[in-house]
PDB file of C-alpha atoms and ligand atoms in Angstrom:
ATOM      1  CA  MET A   1      13.772  28.425  31.974  1.00 81.00           C
ATOM      2  CA  ARG A   2      14.525  27.660  28.351  1.00 96.00           C
ATOM      3  CA  ARG A   3      11.444  27.778  26.128  1.00 96.00           C
ATOM      4  CA  PRO A   4      10.401  24.178  25.483  1.00 97.00           C
ATOM      5  CA  ILE A   5      10.412  22.908  21.911  1.00 98.00           C
ATOM      6  CA  ILE A   6       8.293  19.929  20.949  1.00 98.00           C
ATOM      7  CA  ALA A   7       8.678  18.445  17.500  1.00 98.00           C
ATOM      8  CA  ALA A   8       6.796  15.803  15.534  1.00 98.00           C
ATOM      9  CA  ASN A   9       8.972  13.571  13.396  1.00 98.00           C
ATOM     10  CA  TRP A  10       6.587  11.825  11.026  1.00 98.00           C
ATOM     11  CA  LYS A  11       9.346   9.831   9.315  1.00 98.00           C
ATOM     12  CA  MET A  12       8.014   8.088   6.146  1.00 98.00           C
ATOM     13  CA  ASN A  13       4.361   8.559   7.114  1.00 98.00           C
ATOM     14  CA  MET A  14       1.652  11.091   6.269  1.00 98.00           C
ATOM     15  CA  ASN A  15       1.053  11.864   2.593  1.00 98.00           C
ATOM     16  CA  PRO A  16      -0.032  15.400   1.586  1.00 98.00           C
ATOM     17  CA  GLY A  17      -3.717  14.671   2.225  1.00 98.00           C
ATOM     18  CA  ASP A  18      -3.042  13.266   5.710  1.00 98.00           C
ATOM     19  CA  THR A  19      -0.826  16.252   6.431  1.00 98.00           C
ATOM     20  CA  THR A  20      -3.557  18.762   5.569  1.00 98.00           C
ATOM     21  CA  GLU A  21      -6.118  16.932   7.682  1.00 98.00           C
ATOM     22  CA  PHE A  22      -3.771  16.566  10.647  1.00 98.00           C
ATOM     23  CA  LEU A  23      -2.730  20.208  10.671  1.00 98.00           C
ATOM     24  CA  LYS A  24      -6.258  21.589  10.330  1.00 97.00           C
ATOM     25  CA  SER A  25      -7.440  19.539  13.310  1.00 97.00           C
ATOM     26  CA  PHE A  26      -4.284  20.134  15.333  1.00 98.00           C
ATOM     27  CA  LEU A  27      -4.281  23.922  14.862  1.00 97.00           C
ATOM     28  CA  SER A  28      -7.885  24.135  15.993  1.00 95.00           C
ATOM     29  CA  LEU A  29      -6.762  22.775  19.393  1.00 95.00           C
ATOM     30  CA  ILE A  30      -4.200  25.508  20.023  1.00 90.00           C
ATOM     31  CA  PRO A  31      -5.951  28.692  21.025  1.00 75.00           C
ATOM     32  CA  GLY A  32      -4.070  31.994  21.106  1.00 87.00           C
ATOM     33  CA  LYS A  33      -0.329  32.184  21.475  1.00 92.00           C
ATOM     34  CA  CYS A  34       1.348  28.924  22.451  1.00 94.00           C
ATOM     35  CA  PRO A  35       4.059  29.308  25.139  1.00 95.00           C
ATOM     36  CA  VAL A  36       6.126  26.433  23.723  1.00 97.00           C
ATOM     37  CA  ASP A  37       7.686  26.052  20.276  1.00 97.00           C
ATOM     38  CA  VAL A  38       5.899  23.426  18.210  1.00 98.00           C
ATOM     39  CA  VAL A  39       7.478  21.994  15.075  1.00 98.00           C
ATOM     40  CA  VAL A  40       6.235  19.383  12.614  1.00 98.00           C
ATOM     41  CA  ALA A  41       8.503  17.461  10.250  1.00 98.00           C
ATOM     42  CA  PRO A  42       6.526  15.833   7.422  1.00 98.00           C
ATOM     43  CA  PRO A  43       8.207  13.877   4.619  1.00 98.00           C
ATOM     44  CA  PHE A  44       9.502  16.075   1.762  1.00 98.00           C
ATOM     45  CA  VAL A  45       6.502  15.554  -0.532  1.00 98.00           C
ATOM     46  CA  SER A  46       4.099  16.751   2.163  1.00 98.00           C
ATOM     47  CA  LEU A  47       5.980  19.980   2.889  1.00 98.00           C
ATOM     48  CA  PRO A  48       4.015  22.081   0.338  1.00 98.00           C
ATOM     49  CA  ALA A  49       0.683  20.928   1.829  1.00 98.00           C
ATOM     50  CA  ALA A  50       1.959  21.772   5.318  1.00 98.00           C
ATOM     51  CA  ALA A  51       3.342  25.137   4.161  1.00 98.00           C
ATOM     52  CA  ASP A  52      -0.044  26.082   2.681  1.00 98.00           C
ATOM     53  CA  ILE A  53      -1.626  25.705   6.096  1.00 97.00           C
ATOM     54  CA  LEU A  54       1.203  26.953   8.299  1.00 97.00           C
ATOM     55  CA  LYS A  55       2.123  30.133   6.412  1.00 94.00           C
ATOM     56  CA  GLY A  56       1.339  32.997   8.744  1.00 90.00           C
ATOM     57  CA  ASN A  57       0.672  30.715  11.721  1.00 94.00           C
ATOM     58  CA  ILE A  58       2.447  31.910  14.848  1.00 93.00           C
ATOM     59  CA  ASN A  59       2.426  28.633  16.754  1.00 95.00           C
ATOM     60  CA  VAL A  60       3.638  25.818  14.528  1.00 98.00           C
ATOM     61  CA  ARG A  61       6.863  25.799  12.517  1.00 98.00           C
ATOM     62  CA  LEU A  62       7.848  23.496   9.705  1.00 98.00           C
ATOM     63  CA  ALA A  63      10.878  21.192   9.634  1.00 98.00           C
ATOM     64  CA  ALA A  64      12.410  18.894   7.045  1.00 98.00           C
ATOM     65  CA  GLN A  65      13.668  15.480   8.122  1.00 98.00           C
ATOM     66  CA  ASN A  66      16.963  15.739   6.270  1.00 98.00           C
ATOM     67  CA  MET A  67      18.877  17.944   3.850  1.00 98.00           C
ATOM     68  CA  SER A  68      21.839  17.862   1.492  1.00 98.00           C
ATOM     69  CA  ASP A  69      25.127  19.467   2.461  1.00 98.00           C
ATOM     70  CA  HIS A  70      25.409  20.835  -1.103  1.00 98.00           C
ATOM     71  CA  ASP A  71      23.696  23.829  -2.679  1.00 98.00           C
ATOM     72  CA  ALA A  72      22.848  22.341  -6.078  1.00 98.00           C
ATOM     73  CA  GLY A  73      24.160  19.961  -8.713  1.00 98.00           C
ATOM     74  CA  ALA A  74      24.351  16.309  -9.656  1.00 98.00           C
ATOM     75  CA  PHE A  75      23.145  14.753  -6.407  1.00 98.00           C
ATOM     76  CA  THR A  76      20.286  12.467  -7.393  1.00 98.00           C
ATOM     77  CA  GLY A  77      17.607  12.186  -4.747  1.00 97.00           C
ATOM     78  CA  GLU A  78      18.912  15.036  -2.606  1.00 98.00           C
ATOM     79  CA  ILE A  79      17.128  18.209  -1.448  1.00 98.00           C
ATOM     80  CA  SER A  80      18.937  21.504  -0.815  1.00 98.00           C
ATOM     81  CA  ALA A  81      18.502  24.026   1.975  1.00 98.00           C
ATOM     82  CA  MET A  82      17.315  26.667  -0.495  1.00 98.00           C
ATOM     83  CA  MET A  83      14.626  24.323  -1.845  1.00 98.00           C
ATOM     84  CA  LEU A  84      13.404  23.829   1.708  1.00 98.00           C
ATOM     85  CA  LYS A  85      13.403  27.534   2.424  1.00 97.00           C
ATOM     86  CA  GLU A  86      11.124  28.153  -0.541  1.00 96.00           C
ATOM     87  CA  LEU A  87       8.655  25.830   1.160  1.00 97.00           C
ATOM     88  CA  TYR A  88       8.499  27.853   4.367  1.00 97.00           C
ATOM     89  CA  VAL A  89      10.747  25.394   6.207  1.00 98.00           C
ATOM     90  CA  SER A  90      12.542  26.898   9.226  1.00 98.00           C
ATOM     91  CA  HIS A  91      14.034  23.819  10.936  1.00 98.00           C
ATOM     92  CA  VAL A  92      15.798  20.681   9.765  1.00 98.00           C
ATOM     93  CA  ILE A  93      16.388  17.388  11.564  1.00 98.00           C
ATOM     94  CA  LEU A  94      19.997  16.284  11.045  1.00 98.00           C
ATOM     95  CA  GLY A  95      21.806  13.130  12.071  1.00 98.00           C
ATOM     96  CA  HIS A  96      18.732  11.156  13.118  1.00 98.00           C
ATOM     97  CA  SER A  97      19.808   7.695  14.249  1.00 96.00           C
ATOM     98  CA  GLU A  98      17.858   6.129  11.375  1.00 97.00           C
ATOM     99  CA  ARG A  99      19.972   8.207   8.965  1.00 97.00           C
ATOM    100  CA  ARG A 100      23.103   7.186  10.843  1.00 96.00           C
ATOM    101  CA  THR A 101      22.393   3.470  11.093  1.00 94.00           C
ATOM    102  CA  LEU A 102      20.280   2.698   8.006  1.00 95.00           C
ATOM    103  CA  PHE A 103      21.844   5.159   5.575  1.00 96.00           C
ATOM    104  CA  GLY A 104      25.420   5.257   6.806  1.00 96.00           C
ATOM    105  CA  GLU A 105      25.590   8.939   7.790  1.00 97.00           C
ATOM    106  CA  ARG A 106      28.781   9.662   9.718  1.00 97.00           C
ATOM    107  CA  ASP A 107      29.683  12.429  12.145  1.00 98.00           C
ATOM    108  CA  ALA A 108      31.719  14.392   9.570  1.00 98.00           C
ATOM    109  CA  PHE A 109      28.886  14.308   7.035  1.00 98.00           C
ATOM    110  CA  ILE A 110      26.396  15.474   9.667  1.00 98.00           C
ATOM    111  CA  ASN A 111      28.834  18.229  10.640  1.00 98.00           C
ATOM    112  CA  SER A 112      28.892  19.469   7.064  1.00 98.00           C
ATOM    113  CA  LYS A 113      25.064  19.460   6.966  1.00 98.00           C
ATOM    114  CA  LEU A 114      24.981  21.436  10.226  1.00 98.00           C
ATOM    115  CA  ALA A 115      27.321  24.017   8.708  1.00 98.00           C
ATOM    116  CA  LYS A 116      25.101  24.235   5.624  1.00 98.00           C
ATOM    117  CA  ALA A 117      21.983  24.670   7.769  1.00 98.00           C
ATOM    118  CA  PHE A 118      23.545  27.639   9.605  1.00 97.00           C
ATOM    119  CA  GLU A 119      24.822  29.157   6.377  1.00 97.00           C
ATOM    120  CA  SER A 120      21.257  28.914   5.020  1.00 98.00           C
ATOM    121  CA  ASN A 121      19.557  30.226   8.119  1.00 97.00           C
ATOM    122  CA  LEU A 122      17.779  26.978   8.937  1.00 98.00           C
ATOM    123  CA  LYS A 123      17.650  25.872  12.574  1.00 98.00           C
ATOM    124  CA  PRO A 124      19.057  22.382  13.018  1.00 98.00           C
ATOM    125  CA  ILE A 125      17.592  19.737  15.285  1.00 98.00           C
ATOM    126  CA  PHE A 126      20.814  17.811  15.761  1.00 98.00           C
ATOM    127  CA  CYS A 127      20.212  14.208  16.864  1.00 98.00           C
ATOM    128  CA  ILE A 128      22.621  12.190  18.960  1.00 98.00           C
ATOM    129  CA  GLY A 129      22.303   9.063  21.062  1.00 97.00           C
ATOM    130  CA  GLU A 130      23.841   5.723  21.906  1.00 96.00           C
ATOM    131  CA  THR A 131      22.808   2.215  20.861  1.00 94.00           C
ATOM    132  CA  LEU A 132      21.882  -0.479  23.369  1.00 92.00           C
ATOM    133  CA  ALA A 133      25.248  -2.211  22.898  1.00 93.00           C
ATOM    134  CA  GLU A 134      27.026   1.069  23.581  1.00 95.00           C
ATOM    135  CA  ARG A 135      24.973   1.664  26.747  1.00 93.00           C
ATOM    136  CA  GLU A 136      25.557  -1.879  27.955  1.00 91.00           C
ATOM    137  CA  GLY A 137      29.231  -1.505  27.193  1.00 95.00           C
ATOM    138  CA  GLY A 138      29.422   1.593  29.418  1.00 95.00           C
ATOM    139  CA  LYS A 139      30.132   3.853  26.453  1.00 97.00           C
ATOM    140  CA  VAL A 140      27.266   6.356  26.694  1.00 97.00           C
ATOM    141  CA  GLU A 141      29.430   9.344  27.578  1.00 97.00           C
ATOM    142  CA  LYS A 142      32.114   8.469  25.081  1.00 98.00           C
ATOM    143  CA  VAL A 143      29.604   8.190  22.233  1.00 98.00           C
ATOM    144  CA  LEU A 144      27.745  11.395  23.126  1.00 98.00           C
ATOM    145  CA  GLU A 145      30.972  13.323  23.469  1.00 98.00           C
ATOM    146  CA  ARG A 146      32.221  12.097  20.092  1.00 98.00           C
ATOM    147  CA  GLN A 147      28.932  12.924  18.345  1.00 98.00           C
ATOM    148  CA  ILE A 148      28.849  16.432  19.874  1.00 98.00           C
ATOM    149  CA  ARG A 149      32.526  17.238  19.258  1.00 98.00           C
ATOM    150  CA  LYS A 150      32.525  16.020  15.678  1.00 98.00           C
ATOM    151  CA  GLY A 151      29.064  17.363  14.902  1.00 98.00           C
ATOM    152  CA  PHE A 152      29.932  20.881  16.078  1.00 98.00           C
ATOM    153  CA  LYS A 153      33.436  20.976  14.596  1.00 98.00           C
ATOM    154  CA  GLY A 154      34.083  24.470  13.225  1.00 97.00           C
ATOM    155  CA  ILE A 155      30.666  25.755  14.322  1.00 97.00           C
ATOM    156  CA  GLU A 156      30.684  29.038  16.252  1.00 97.00           C
ATOM    157  CA  ALA A 157      29.366  29.437  19.787  1.00 97.00           C
ATOM    158  CA  LYS A 158      26.532  31.724  18.706  1.00 96.00           C
ATOM    159  CA  GLN A 159      25.252  29.089  16.283  1.00 97.00           C
ATOM    160  CA  VAL A 160      25.677  26.284  18.776  1.00 97.00           C
ATOM    161  CA  GLY A 161      23.568  28.274  21.234  1.00 97.00           C
ATOM    162  CA  GLU A 162      20.750  28.316  18.677  1.00 96.00           C
ATOM    163  CA  THR A 163      20.968  24.611  17.923  1.00 97.00           C
ATOM    164  CA  ILE A 164      18.343  22.227  19.186  1.00 98.00           C
ATOM    165  CA  VAL A 165      20.028  19.026  20.263  1.00 98.00           C
ATOM    166  CA  ALA A 166      17.863  15.904  20.372  1.00 98.00           C
ATOM    167  CA  TYR A 167      19.141  13.218  22.707  1.00 98.00           C
ATOM    168  CA  GLU A 168      17.597  10.025  21.388  1.00 96.00           C
ATOM    169  CA  PRO A 169      18.885   6.768  22.827  1.00 95.00           C
ATOM    170  CA  VAL A 170      18.611   4.432  19.838  1.00 94.00           C
ATOM    171  CA  TRP A 171      17.249   1.600  22.008  1.00 92.00           C
ATOM    172  CA  ALA A 172      14.260   3.756  22.983  1.00 91.00           C
ATOM    173  CA  ILE A 173      13.223   4.790  19.463  1.00 88.00           C
ATOM    174  CA  GLY A 174      10.047   3.146  18.246  1.00 84.00           C
ATOM    175  CA  THR A 175      10.440   0.364  20.798  1.00 86.00           C
ATOM    176  CA  GLY A 176       7.958   1.524  23.425  1.00 81.00           C
ATOM    177  CA  VAL A 177      10.866   1.526  25.888  1.00 82.00           C
ATOM    178  CA  THR A 178      11.495   5.013  27.210  1.00 81.00           C
ATOM    179  CA  ALA A 179      14.668   5.937  29.023  1.00 85.00           C
ATOM    180  CA  THR A 180      13.860   6.574  32.672  1.00 93.00           C
ATOM    181  CA  THR A 181      13.631  10.249  33.499  1.00 95.00           C
ATOM    182  CA  GLU A 182      16.833   9.858  35.512  1.00 95.00           C
ATOM    183  CA  GLN A 183      18.677   8.247  32.595  1.00 95.00           C
ATOM    184  CA  ALA A 184      17.446  10.981  30.276  1.00 96.00           C
ATOM    185  CA  GLN A 185      18.270  13.815  32.698  1.00 98.00           C
ATOM    186  CA  GLU A 186      21.731  12.369  33.303  1.00 97.00           C
ATOM    187  CA  ALA A 187      22.466  12.153  29.565  1.00 98.00           C
ATOM    188  CA  HIS A 188      21.123  15.666  28.943  1.00 98.00           C
ATOM    189  CA  ALA A 189      23.224  17.140  31.747  1.00 98.00           C
ATOM    190  CA  TYR A 190      26.239  15.337  30.357  1.00 98.00           C
ATOM    191  CA  CYS A 191      25.623  16.725  26.830  1.00 98.00           C
ATOM    192  CA  ARG A 192      25.345  20.210  28.288  1.00 98.00           C
ATOM    193  CA  SER A 193      28.631  19.753  30.148  1.00 98.00           C
ATOM    194  CA  VAL A 194      30.375  18.677  26.936  1.00 98.00           C
ATOM    195  CA  ILE A 195      29.078  21.807  25.184  1.00 98.00           C
ATOM    196  CA  ALA A 196      30.240  23.954  28.135  1.00 98.00           C
ATOM    197  CA  ASP A 197      33.635  22.338  27.860  1.00 98.00           C
ATOM    198  CA  LEU A 198      33.844  22.890  24.095  1.00 98.00           C
ATOM    199  CA  TYR A 199      32.474  26.441  24.219  1.00 98.00           C
ATOM    200  CA  ASP A 200      31.398  28.084  27.483  1.00 98.00           C
ATOM    201  CA  MET A 201      28.731  27.869  30.180  1.00 97.00           C
ATOM    202  CA  GLU A 202      26.603  30.590  28.625  1.00 97.00           C
ATOM    203  CA  THR A 203      26.384  28.776  25.293  1.00 98.00           C
ATOM    204  CA  ALA A 204      25.641  25.474  27.024  1.00 98.00           C
ATOM    205  CA  ALA A 205      22.882  27.093  29.063  1.00 98.00           C
ATOM    206  CA  LYS A 206      21.216  28.384  25.877  1.00 98.00           C
ATOM    207  CA  VAL A 207      21.106  25.093  23.948  1.00 98.00           C
ATOM    208  CA  ARG A 208      17.738  23.416  24.095  1.00 98.00           C
ATOM    209  CA  ILE A 209      18.028  19.655  24.453  1.00 98.00           C
ATOM    210  CA  GLN A 210      15.025  17.563  23.482  1.00 98.00           C
ATOM    211  CA  TYR A 211      14.502  14.004  24.594  1.00 97.00           C
ATOM    212  CA  GLY A 212      13.372  11.505  21.951  1.00 96.00           C
ATOM    213  CA  GLY A 213      12.469   7.824  22.136  1.00 95.00           C
ATOM    214  CA  SER A 214       8.938   6.561  22.787  1.00 94.00           C
ATOM    215  CA  VAL A 215       7.665   9.873  24.150  1.00 96.00           C
ATOM    216  CA  LYS A 216       3.920   9.560  24.829  1.00 96.00           C
ATOM    217  CA  PRO A 217       1.246  11.691  26.488  1.00 97.00           C
ATOM    218  CA  THR A 218       1.686   9.521  29.601  1.00 96.00           C
ATOM    219  CA  ASN A 219       5.427  10.057  30.099  1.00 96.00           C
ATOM    220  CA  MET A 220       5.846  13.615  28.828  1.00 97.00           C
ATOM    221  CA  ALA A 221       4.985  15.417  32.090  1.00 97.00           C
ATOM    222  CA  GLU A 222       7.710  13.644  33.996  1.00 97.00           C
ATOM    223  CA  LEU A 223      10.316  14.063  31.272  1.00 97.00           C
ATOM    224  CA  ILE A 224       9.680  17.779  30.753  1.00 97.00           C
ATOM    225  CA  SER A 225       9.832  18.422  34.497  1.00 96.00           C
ATOM    226  CA  MET A 226      13.545  17.556  34.497  1.00 97.00           C
ATOM    227  CA  LYS A 227      16.022  20.410  34.696  1.00 96.00           C
ATOM    228  CA  ASP A 228      17.922  19.719  31.479  1.00 98.00           C
ATOM    229  CA  ILE A 229      15.066  18.361  29.352  1.00 98.00           C
ATOM    230  CA  ASP A 230      13.765  21.185  27.189  1.00 98.00           C
ATOM    231  CA  GLY A 231      11.262  19.398  25.009  1.00 98.00           C
ATOM    232  CA  ALA A 232      10.726  16.289  22.937  1.00 98.00           C
ATOM    233  CA  LEU A 233      11.224  14.862  19.477  1.00 98.00           C
ATOM    234  CA  VAL A 234       8.237  12.594  18.989  1.00 98.00           C
ATOM    235  CA  GLY A 235       7.877   9.852  16.379  1.00 97.00           C
ATOM    236  CA  GLY A 236       5.036   7.326  16.705  1.00 97.00           C
ATOM    237  CA  ALA A 237       2.907   9.318  19.143  1.00 98.00           C
ATOM    238  CA  SER A 238       2.967  12.374  16.869  1.00 98.00           C
ATOM    239  CA  LEU A 239       1.081  10.650  14.051  1.00 98.00           C
ATOM    240  CA  ASP A 240      -2.256  11.225  15.757  1.00 98.00           C
ATOM    241  CA  TYR A 241      -3.097  14.911  16.222  1.00 98.00           C
ATOM    242  CA  ARG A 242      -4.825  14.332  19.574  1.00 98.00           C
ATOM    243  CA  SER A 243      -1.924  12.418  21.018  1.00 98.00           C
ATOM    244  CA  PHE A 244       0.606  14.980  19.749  1.00 98.00           C
ATOM    245  CA  TYR A 245      -1.545  17.737  21.221  1.00 98.00           C
ATOM    246  CA  GLU A 246      -1.625  15.939  24.605  1.00 98.00           C
ATOM    247  CA  ILE A 247       2.184  15.929  24.552  1.00 98.00           C
ATOM    248  CA  VAL A 248       2.321  19.625  23.643  1.00 97.00           C
ATOM    249  CA  LYS A 249      -0.171  20.330  26.439  1.00 97.00           C
ATOM    250  CA  GLU A 250       2.215  18.828  29.002  1.00 97.00           C
ATOM    251  CA  GLY A 251       4.858  21.271  27.769  1.00 96.00           C
ATOM    252  CA  ILE A 252       2.406  24.163  28.127  1.00 96.00           C
ATOM    253  CA  GLU A 253       1.516  23.036  31.651  1.00 94.00           C
ATOM    254  CA  GLN A 254       5.164  22.844  32.612  1.00 94.00           C
ATOM    255  CA  VAL A 255       5.650  26.453  31.464  1.00 94.00           C
ATOM    256  CA  SER A 256       2.625  27.702  33.361  1.00 92.00           C
ATOM    257  CA  SER A 257       3.591  25.866  36.556  1.00 91.00           C
ATOM    258  CA  SER A 258       7.171  27.172  36.652  1.00 85.00           C
TER     259      SER A 258
HETATM  260  P1  PGA B  18       9.534   7.377  18.599  1.00 94.45           P
HETATM  261  O1  PGA B  18      10.581   8.082  17.573  1.00 94.45           O
HETATM  262  O2  PGA B  18       8.859   8.488  19.353  1.00 94.45           O
HETATM  263  O3  PGA B  18       8.584   6.631  17.685  1.00 94.45           O
HETATM  264  O4  PGA B  18      10.312   6.494  19.467  1.00 94.45           O
HETATM  265  C1  PGA B  18      11.341   9.186  17.986  1.00 94.45           C
HETATM  266  C2  PGA B  18      12.289   9.594  16.891  1.00 94.45           C
HETATM  267  O5  PGA B  18      12.839   8.736  16.200  1.00 94.45           O
HETATM  268  O6  PGA B  18      12.527  10.805  16.676  1.00 94.45           O
END
């Protein structure tokens, strides 16, 4: 079994004060060594507050929600990988559908960010997923294949194996509509088959694929029980520490029952 990875994507929520409060309460709920990887992704300005609390913690890692594909220079408003690393950041969310649709990020741009993340030793959480129109138009596989092929262009198998892919159907994000476990499992298995095709079976078997889109404490158990679902990327339900902990707990239970 791949080690589950459950990540909180706080989007543009949680200022530094909220972040400190959340993490203090959340950490107190996790006793000992957690058998699943837990990651939190606060907005940039809250990263120092999170780093202060998480430094030295063995259970919770820190992610950024985005990153520049450049090292330094005249890129107003951008944040580099090295800046993130100074703040104890180990993971970075790349290609989130909100970045793709609201901020015009394209596959090639996301590919260059992925390359930069690997070069900088940051672990990418690489988001992919189809829109409702694409699903209704029967284009799910075509879209996922394109996003994976273009996203991983030029990336070596070893790095791909360490990537966390987040399958997030755009129609399920923030809508309260979750993909059925069957729809999610089917998409995850398909993504894995594309990776096997592009690289090899061994690499595909290593990649952890998270599901994202209205994950809640009530649907996590079923999702995480599926063969190709290795965790979750959680938006809305991660803003409350108790609810995020309930989701993490389902991951822990899945590990102990398997
Ligand atoms: P949601 O967001 O859980 O609020 O649907 C998930 C995401 O966008 O990563």
